[in-house]
Backbone as XML, in Angstrom:
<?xml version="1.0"?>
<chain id="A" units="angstrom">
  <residue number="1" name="UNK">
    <atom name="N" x="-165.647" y="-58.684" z="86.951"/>
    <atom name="CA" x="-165.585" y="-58.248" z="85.576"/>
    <atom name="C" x="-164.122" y="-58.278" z="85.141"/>
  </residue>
  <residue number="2" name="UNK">
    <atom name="N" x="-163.408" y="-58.610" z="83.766"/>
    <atom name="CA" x="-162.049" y="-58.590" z="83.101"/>
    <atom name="C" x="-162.120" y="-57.796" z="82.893"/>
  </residue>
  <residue number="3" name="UNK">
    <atom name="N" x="-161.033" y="-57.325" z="82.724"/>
    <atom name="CA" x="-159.935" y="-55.801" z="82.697"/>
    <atom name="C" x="-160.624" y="-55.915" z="80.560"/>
  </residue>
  <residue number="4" name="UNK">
    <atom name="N" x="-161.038" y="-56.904" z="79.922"/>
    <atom name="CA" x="-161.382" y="-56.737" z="78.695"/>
    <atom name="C" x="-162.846" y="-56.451" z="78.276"/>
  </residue>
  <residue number="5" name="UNK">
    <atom name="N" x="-163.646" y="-56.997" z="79.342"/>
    <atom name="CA" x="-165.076" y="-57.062" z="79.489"/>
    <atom name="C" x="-165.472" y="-55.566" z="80.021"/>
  </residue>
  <residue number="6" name="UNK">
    <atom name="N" x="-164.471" y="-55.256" z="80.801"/>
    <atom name="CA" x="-164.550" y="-53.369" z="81.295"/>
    <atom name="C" x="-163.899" y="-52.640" z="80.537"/>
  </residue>
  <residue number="7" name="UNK">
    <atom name="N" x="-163.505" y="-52.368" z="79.365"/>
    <atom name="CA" x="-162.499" y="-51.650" z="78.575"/>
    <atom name="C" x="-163.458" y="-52.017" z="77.376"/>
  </residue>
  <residue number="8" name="UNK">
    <atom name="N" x="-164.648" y="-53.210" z="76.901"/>
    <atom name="CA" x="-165.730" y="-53.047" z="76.234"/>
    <atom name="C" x="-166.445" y="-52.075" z="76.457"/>
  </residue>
  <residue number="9" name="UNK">
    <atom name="N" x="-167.142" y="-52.433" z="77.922"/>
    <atom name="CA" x="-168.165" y="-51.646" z="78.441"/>
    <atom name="C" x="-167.825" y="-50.320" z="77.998"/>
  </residue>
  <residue number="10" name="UNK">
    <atom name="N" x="-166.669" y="-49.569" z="78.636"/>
    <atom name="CA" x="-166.431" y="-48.310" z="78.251"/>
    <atom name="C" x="-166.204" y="-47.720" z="77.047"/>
  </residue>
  <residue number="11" name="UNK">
    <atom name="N" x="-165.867" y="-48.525" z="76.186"/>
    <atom name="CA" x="-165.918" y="-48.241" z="75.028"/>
    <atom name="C" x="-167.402" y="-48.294" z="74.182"/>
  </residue>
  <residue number="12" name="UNK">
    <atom name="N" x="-168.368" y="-49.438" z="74.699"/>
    <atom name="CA" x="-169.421" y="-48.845" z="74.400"/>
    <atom name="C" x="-170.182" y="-47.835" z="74.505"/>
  </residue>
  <residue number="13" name="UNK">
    <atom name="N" x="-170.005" y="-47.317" z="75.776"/>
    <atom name="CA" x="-170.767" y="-46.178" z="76.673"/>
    <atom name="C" x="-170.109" y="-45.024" z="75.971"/>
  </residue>
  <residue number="14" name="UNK">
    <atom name="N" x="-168.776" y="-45.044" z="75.678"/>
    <atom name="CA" x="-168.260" y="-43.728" z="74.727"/>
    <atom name="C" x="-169.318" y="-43.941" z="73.335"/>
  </residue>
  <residue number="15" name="UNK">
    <atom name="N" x="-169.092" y="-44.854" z="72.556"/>
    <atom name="CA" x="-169.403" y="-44.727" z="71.379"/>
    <atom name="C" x="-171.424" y="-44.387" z="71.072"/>
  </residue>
  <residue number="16" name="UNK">
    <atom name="N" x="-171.692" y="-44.813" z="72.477"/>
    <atom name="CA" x="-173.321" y="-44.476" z="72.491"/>
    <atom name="C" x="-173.069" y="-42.869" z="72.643"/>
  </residue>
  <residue number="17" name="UNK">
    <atom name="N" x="-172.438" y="-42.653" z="73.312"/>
    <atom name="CA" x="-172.112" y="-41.139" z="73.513"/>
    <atom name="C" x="-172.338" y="-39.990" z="72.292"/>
  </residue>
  <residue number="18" name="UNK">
    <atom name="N" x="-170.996" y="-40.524" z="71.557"/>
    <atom name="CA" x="-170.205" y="-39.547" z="71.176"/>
    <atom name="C" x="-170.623" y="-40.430" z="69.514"/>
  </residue>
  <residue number="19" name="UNK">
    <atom name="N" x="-170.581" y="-41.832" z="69.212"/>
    <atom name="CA" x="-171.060" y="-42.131" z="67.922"/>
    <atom name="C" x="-169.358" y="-42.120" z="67.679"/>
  </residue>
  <residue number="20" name="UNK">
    <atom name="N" x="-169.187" y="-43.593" z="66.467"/>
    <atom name="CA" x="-168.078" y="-44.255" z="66.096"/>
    <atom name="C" x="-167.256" y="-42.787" z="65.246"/>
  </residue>
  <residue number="21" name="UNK">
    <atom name="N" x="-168.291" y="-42.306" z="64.487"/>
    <atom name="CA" x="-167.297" y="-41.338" z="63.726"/>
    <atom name="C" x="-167.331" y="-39.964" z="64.440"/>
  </residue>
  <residue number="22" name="UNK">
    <atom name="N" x="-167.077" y="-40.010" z="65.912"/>
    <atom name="CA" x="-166.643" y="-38.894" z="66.590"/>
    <atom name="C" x="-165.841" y="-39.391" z="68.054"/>
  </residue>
  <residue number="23" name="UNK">
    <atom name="N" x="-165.442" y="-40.573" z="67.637"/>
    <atom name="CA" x="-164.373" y="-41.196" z="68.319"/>
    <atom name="C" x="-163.214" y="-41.638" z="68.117"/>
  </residue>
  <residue number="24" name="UNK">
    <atom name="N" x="-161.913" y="-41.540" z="68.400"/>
    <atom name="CA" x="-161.245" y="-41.784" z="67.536"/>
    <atom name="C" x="-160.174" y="-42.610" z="68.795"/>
  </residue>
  <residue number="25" name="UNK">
    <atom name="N" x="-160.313" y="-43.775" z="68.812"/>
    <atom name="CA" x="-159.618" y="-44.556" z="69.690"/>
    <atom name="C" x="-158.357" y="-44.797" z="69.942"/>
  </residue>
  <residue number="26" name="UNK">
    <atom name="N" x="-157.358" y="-44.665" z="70.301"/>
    <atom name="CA" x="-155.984" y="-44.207" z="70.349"/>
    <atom name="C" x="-155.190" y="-45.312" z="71.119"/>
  </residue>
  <residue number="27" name="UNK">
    <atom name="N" x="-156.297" y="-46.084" z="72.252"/>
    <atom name="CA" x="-155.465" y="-46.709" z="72.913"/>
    <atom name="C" x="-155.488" y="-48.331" z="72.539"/>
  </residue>
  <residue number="28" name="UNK">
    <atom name="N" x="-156.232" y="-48.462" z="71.762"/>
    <atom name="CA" x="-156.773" y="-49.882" z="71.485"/>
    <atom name="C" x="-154.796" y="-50.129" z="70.298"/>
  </residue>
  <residue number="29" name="UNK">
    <atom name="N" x="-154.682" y="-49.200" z="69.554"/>
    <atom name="CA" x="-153.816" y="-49.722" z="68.885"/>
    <atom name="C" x="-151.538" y="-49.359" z="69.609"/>
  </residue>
  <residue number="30" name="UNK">
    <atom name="N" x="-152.179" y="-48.879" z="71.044"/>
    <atom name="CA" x="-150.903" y="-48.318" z="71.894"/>
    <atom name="C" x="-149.978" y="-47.717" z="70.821"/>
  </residue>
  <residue number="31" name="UNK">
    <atom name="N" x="-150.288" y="-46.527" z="70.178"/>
    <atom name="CA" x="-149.316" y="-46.150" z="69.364"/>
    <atom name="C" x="-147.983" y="-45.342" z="70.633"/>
  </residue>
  <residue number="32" name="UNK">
    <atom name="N" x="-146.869" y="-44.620" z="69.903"/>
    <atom name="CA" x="-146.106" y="-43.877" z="70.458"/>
    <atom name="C" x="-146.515" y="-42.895" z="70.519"/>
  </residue>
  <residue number="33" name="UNK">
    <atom name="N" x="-145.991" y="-41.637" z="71.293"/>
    <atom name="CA" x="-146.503" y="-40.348" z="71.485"/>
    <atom name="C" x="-146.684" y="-39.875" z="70.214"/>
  </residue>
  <residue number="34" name="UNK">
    <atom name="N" x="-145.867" y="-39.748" z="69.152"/>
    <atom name="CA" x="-145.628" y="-39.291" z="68.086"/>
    <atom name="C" x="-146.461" y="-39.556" z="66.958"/>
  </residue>
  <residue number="35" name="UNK">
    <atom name="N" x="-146.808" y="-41.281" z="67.278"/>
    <atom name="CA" x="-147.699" y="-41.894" z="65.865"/>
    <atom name="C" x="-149.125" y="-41.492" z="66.240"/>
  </residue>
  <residue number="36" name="UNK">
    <atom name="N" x="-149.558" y="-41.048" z="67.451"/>
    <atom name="CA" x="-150.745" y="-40.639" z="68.281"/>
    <atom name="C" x="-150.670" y="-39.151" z="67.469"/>
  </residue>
  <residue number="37" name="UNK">
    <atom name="N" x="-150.110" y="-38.558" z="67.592"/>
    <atom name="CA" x="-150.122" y="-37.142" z="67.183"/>
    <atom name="C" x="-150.399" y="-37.026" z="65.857"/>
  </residue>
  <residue number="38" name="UNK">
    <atom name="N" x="-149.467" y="-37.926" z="65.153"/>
    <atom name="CA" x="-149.798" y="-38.475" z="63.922"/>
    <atom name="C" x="-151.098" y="-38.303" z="63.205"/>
  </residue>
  <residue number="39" name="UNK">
    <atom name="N" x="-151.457" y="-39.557" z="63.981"/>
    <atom name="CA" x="-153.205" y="-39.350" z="63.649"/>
    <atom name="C" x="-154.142" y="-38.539" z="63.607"/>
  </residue>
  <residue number="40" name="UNK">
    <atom name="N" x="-153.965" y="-38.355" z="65.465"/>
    <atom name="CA" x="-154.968" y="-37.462" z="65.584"/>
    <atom name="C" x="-155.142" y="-35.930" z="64.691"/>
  </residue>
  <residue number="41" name="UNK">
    <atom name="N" x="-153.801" y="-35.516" z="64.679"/>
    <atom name="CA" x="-154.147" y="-34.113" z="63.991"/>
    <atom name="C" x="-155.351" y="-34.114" z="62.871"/>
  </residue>
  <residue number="42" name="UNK">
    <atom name="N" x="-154.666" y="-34.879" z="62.070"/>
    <atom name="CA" x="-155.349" y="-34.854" z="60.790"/>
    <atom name="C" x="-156.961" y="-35.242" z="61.154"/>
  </residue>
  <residue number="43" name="UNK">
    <atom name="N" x="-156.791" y="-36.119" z="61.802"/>
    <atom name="CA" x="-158.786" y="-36.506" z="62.332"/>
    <atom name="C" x="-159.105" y="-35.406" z="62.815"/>
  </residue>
  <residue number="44" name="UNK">
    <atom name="N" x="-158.565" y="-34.634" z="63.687"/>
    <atom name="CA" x="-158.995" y="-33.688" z="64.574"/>
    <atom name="C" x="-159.637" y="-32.259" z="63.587"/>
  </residue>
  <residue number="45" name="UNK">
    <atom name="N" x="-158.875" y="-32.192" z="62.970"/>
    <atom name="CA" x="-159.096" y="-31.354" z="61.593"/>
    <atom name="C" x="-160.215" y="-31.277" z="60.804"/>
  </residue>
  <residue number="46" name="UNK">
    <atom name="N" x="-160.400" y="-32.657" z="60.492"/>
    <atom name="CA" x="-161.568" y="-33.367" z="59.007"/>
    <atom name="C" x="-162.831" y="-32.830" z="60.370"/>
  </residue>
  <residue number="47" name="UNK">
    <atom name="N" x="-162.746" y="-33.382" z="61.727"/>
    <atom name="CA" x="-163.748" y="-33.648" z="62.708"/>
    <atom name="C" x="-164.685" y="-31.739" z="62.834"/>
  </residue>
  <residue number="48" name="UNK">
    <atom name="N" x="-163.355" y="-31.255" z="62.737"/>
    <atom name="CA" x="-163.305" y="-29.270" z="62.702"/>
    <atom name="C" x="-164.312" y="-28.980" z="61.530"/>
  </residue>
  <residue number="49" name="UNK">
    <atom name="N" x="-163.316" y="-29.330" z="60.264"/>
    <atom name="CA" x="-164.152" y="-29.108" z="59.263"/>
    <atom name="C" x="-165.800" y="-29.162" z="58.994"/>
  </residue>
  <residue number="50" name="UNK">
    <atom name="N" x="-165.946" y="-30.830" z="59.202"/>
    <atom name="CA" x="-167.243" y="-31.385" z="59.369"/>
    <atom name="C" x="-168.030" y="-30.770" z="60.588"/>
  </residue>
  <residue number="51" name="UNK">
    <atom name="N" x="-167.519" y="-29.879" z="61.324"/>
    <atom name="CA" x="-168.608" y="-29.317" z="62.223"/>
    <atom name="C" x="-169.279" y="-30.660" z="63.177"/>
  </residue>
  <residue number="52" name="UNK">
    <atom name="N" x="-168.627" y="-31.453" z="63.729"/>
    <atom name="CA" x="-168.673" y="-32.539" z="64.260"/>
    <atom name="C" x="-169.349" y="-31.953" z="65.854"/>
  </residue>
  <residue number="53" name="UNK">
    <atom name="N" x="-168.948" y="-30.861" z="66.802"/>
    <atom name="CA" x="-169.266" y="-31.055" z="67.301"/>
    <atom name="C" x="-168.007" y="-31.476" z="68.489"/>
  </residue>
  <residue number="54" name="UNK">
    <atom name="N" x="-168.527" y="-32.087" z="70.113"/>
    <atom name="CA" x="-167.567" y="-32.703" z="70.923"/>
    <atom name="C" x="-167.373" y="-33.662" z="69.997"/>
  </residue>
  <residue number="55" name="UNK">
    <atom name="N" x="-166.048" y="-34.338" z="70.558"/>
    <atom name="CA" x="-165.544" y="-35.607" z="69.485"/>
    <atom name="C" x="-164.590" y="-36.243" z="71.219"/>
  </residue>
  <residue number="56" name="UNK">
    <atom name="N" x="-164.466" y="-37.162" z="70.815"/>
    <atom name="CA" x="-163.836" y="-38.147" z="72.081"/>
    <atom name="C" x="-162.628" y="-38.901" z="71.369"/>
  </residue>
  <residue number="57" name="UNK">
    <atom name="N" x="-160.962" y="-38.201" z="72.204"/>
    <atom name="CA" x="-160.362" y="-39.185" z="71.945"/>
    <atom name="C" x="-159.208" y="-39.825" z="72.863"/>
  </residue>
  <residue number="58" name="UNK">
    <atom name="N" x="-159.388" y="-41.052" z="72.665"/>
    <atom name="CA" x="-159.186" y="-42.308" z="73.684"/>
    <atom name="C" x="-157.825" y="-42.628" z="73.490"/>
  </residue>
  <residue number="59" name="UNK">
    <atom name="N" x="-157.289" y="-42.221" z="74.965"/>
    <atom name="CA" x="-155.862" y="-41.830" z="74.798"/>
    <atom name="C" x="-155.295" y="-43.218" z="76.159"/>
  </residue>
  <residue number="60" name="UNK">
    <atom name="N" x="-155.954" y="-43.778" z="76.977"/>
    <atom name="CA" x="-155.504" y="-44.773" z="77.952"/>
    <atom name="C" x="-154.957" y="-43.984" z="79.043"/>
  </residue>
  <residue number="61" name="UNK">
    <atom name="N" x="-154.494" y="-44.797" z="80.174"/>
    <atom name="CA" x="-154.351" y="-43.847" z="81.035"/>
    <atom name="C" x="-152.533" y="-44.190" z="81.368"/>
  </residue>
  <residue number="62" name="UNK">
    <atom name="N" x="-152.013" y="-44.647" z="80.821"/>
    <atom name="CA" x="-150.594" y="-44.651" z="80.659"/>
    <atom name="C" x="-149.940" y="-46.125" z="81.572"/>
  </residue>
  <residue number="63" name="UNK">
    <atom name="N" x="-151.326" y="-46.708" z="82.352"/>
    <atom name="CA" x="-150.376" y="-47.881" z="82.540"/>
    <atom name="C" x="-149.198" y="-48.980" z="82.285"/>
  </residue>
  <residue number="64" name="UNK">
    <atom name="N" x="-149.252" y="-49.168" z="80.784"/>
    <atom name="CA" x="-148.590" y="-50.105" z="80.374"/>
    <atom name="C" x="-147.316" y="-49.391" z="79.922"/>
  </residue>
  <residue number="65" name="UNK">
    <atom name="N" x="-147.460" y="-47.988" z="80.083"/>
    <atom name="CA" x="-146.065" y="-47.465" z="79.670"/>
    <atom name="C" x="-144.768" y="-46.850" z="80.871"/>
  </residue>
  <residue number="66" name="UNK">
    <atom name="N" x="-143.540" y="-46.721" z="80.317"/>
    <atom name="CA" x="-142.608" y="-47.155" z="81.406"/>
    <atom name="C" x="-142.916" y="-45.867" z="82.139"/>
  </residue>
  <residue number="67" name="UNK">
    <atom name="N" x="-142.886" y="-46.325" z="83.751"/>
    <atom name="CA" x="-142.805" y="-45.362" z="84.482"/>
    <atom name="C" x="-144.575" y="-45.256" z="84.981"/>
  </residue>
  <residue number="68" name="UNK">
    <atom name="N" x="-145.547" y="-45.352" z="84.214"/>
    <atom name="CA" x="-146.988" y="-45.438" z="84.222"/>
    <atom name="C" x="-147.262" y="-44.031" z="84.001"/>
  </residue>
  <residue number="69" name="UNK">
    <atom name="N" x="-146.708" y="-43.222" z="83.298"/>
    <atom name="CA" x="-146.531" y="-42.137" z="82.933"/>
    <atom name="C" x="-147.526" y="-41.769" z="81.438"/>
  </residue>
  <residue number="70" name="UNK">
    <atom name="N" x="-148.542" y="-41.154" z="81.247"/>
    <atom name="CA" x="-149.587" y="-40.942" z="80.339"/>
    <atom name="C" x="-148.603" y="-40.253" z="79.182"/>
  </residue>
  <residue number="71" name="UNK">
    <atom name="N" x="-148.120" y="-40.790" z="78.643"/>
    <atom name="CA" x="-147.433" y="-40.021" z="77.316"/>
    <atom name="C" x="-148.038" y="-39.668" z="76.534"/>
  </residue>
  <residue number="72" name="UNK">
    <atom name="N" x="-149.201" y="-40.438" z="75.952"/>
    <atom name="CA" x="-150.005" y="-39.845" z="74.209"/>
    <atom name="C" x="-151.091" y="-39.268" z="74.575"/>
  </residue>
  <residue number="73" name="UNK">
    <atom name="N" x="-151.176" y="-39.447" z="75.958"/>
    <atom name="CA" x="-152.677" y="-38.478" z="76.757"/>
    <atom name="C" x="-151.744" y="-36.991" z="76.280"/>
  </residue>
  <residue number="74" name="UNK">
    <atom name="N" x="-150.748" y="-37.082" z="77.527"/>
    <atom name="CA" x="-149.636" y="-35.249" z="76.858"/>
    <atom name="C" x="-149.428" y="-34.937" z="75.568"/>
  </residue>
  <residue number="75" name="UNK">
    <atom name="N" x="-149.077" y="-35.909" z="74.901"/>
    <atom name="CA" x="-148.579" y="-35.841" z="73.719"/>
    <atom name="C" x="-150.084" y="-34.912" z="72.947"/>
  </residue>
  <residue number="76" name="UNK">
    <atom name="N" x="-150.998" y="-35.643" z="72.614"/>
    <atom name="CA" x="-152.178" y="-35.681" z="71.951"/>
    <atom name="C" x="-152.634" y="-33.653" z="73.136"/>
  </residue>
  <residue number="77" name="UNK">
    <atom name="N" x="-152.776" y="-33.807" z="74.122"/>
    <atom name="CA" x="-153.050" y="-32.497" z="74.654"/>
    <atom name="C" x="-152.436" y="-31.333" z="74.451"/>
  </residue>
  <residue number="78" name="UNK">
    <atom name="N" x="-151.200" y="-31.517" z="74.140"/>
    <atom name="CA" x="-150.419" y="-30.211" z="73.670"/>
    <atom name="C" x="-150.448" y="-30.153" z="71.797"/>
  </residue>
</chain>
């Protein structure tokens, strides 16, 4: 299986999950810690409001960043 064909899969299996508008994908666009935080707040909020429920968000596991160090996983958790 490709590292793209498995990063589908899982992304399908989330979105059967959890449903597109209670996912909010984070790693597909590799933002910075900051532009991650960015986002999410405000989604995280509307998601509160709306009584959404669990919500899933897809933070990567920090490979591609220096050191392999999960930055917007921390970032986004605190």
């Amino acid at each position: 299986m490709t590292r793209a064909s498995h990063i589908a899969l899982h992304r399908a299996f989330d979105e059967a999950r959890f449903g597109p508008a209670r996912t909010l994908d984070l790693r597909a666009s590799m933002p910075t810690a900051a532009e991650a935080v960015r986002r999410a707040e405000p989604w995280l909020r509307e998601r509160q409001r709306a009584r959404a429920g669990y919500v899933l968000v897809v933070t990567g596991r920090g490979k591609g960043s220096p050191g392999g160090v999960a930055v917007v996983r921390e970032a986004i958790r605190k």
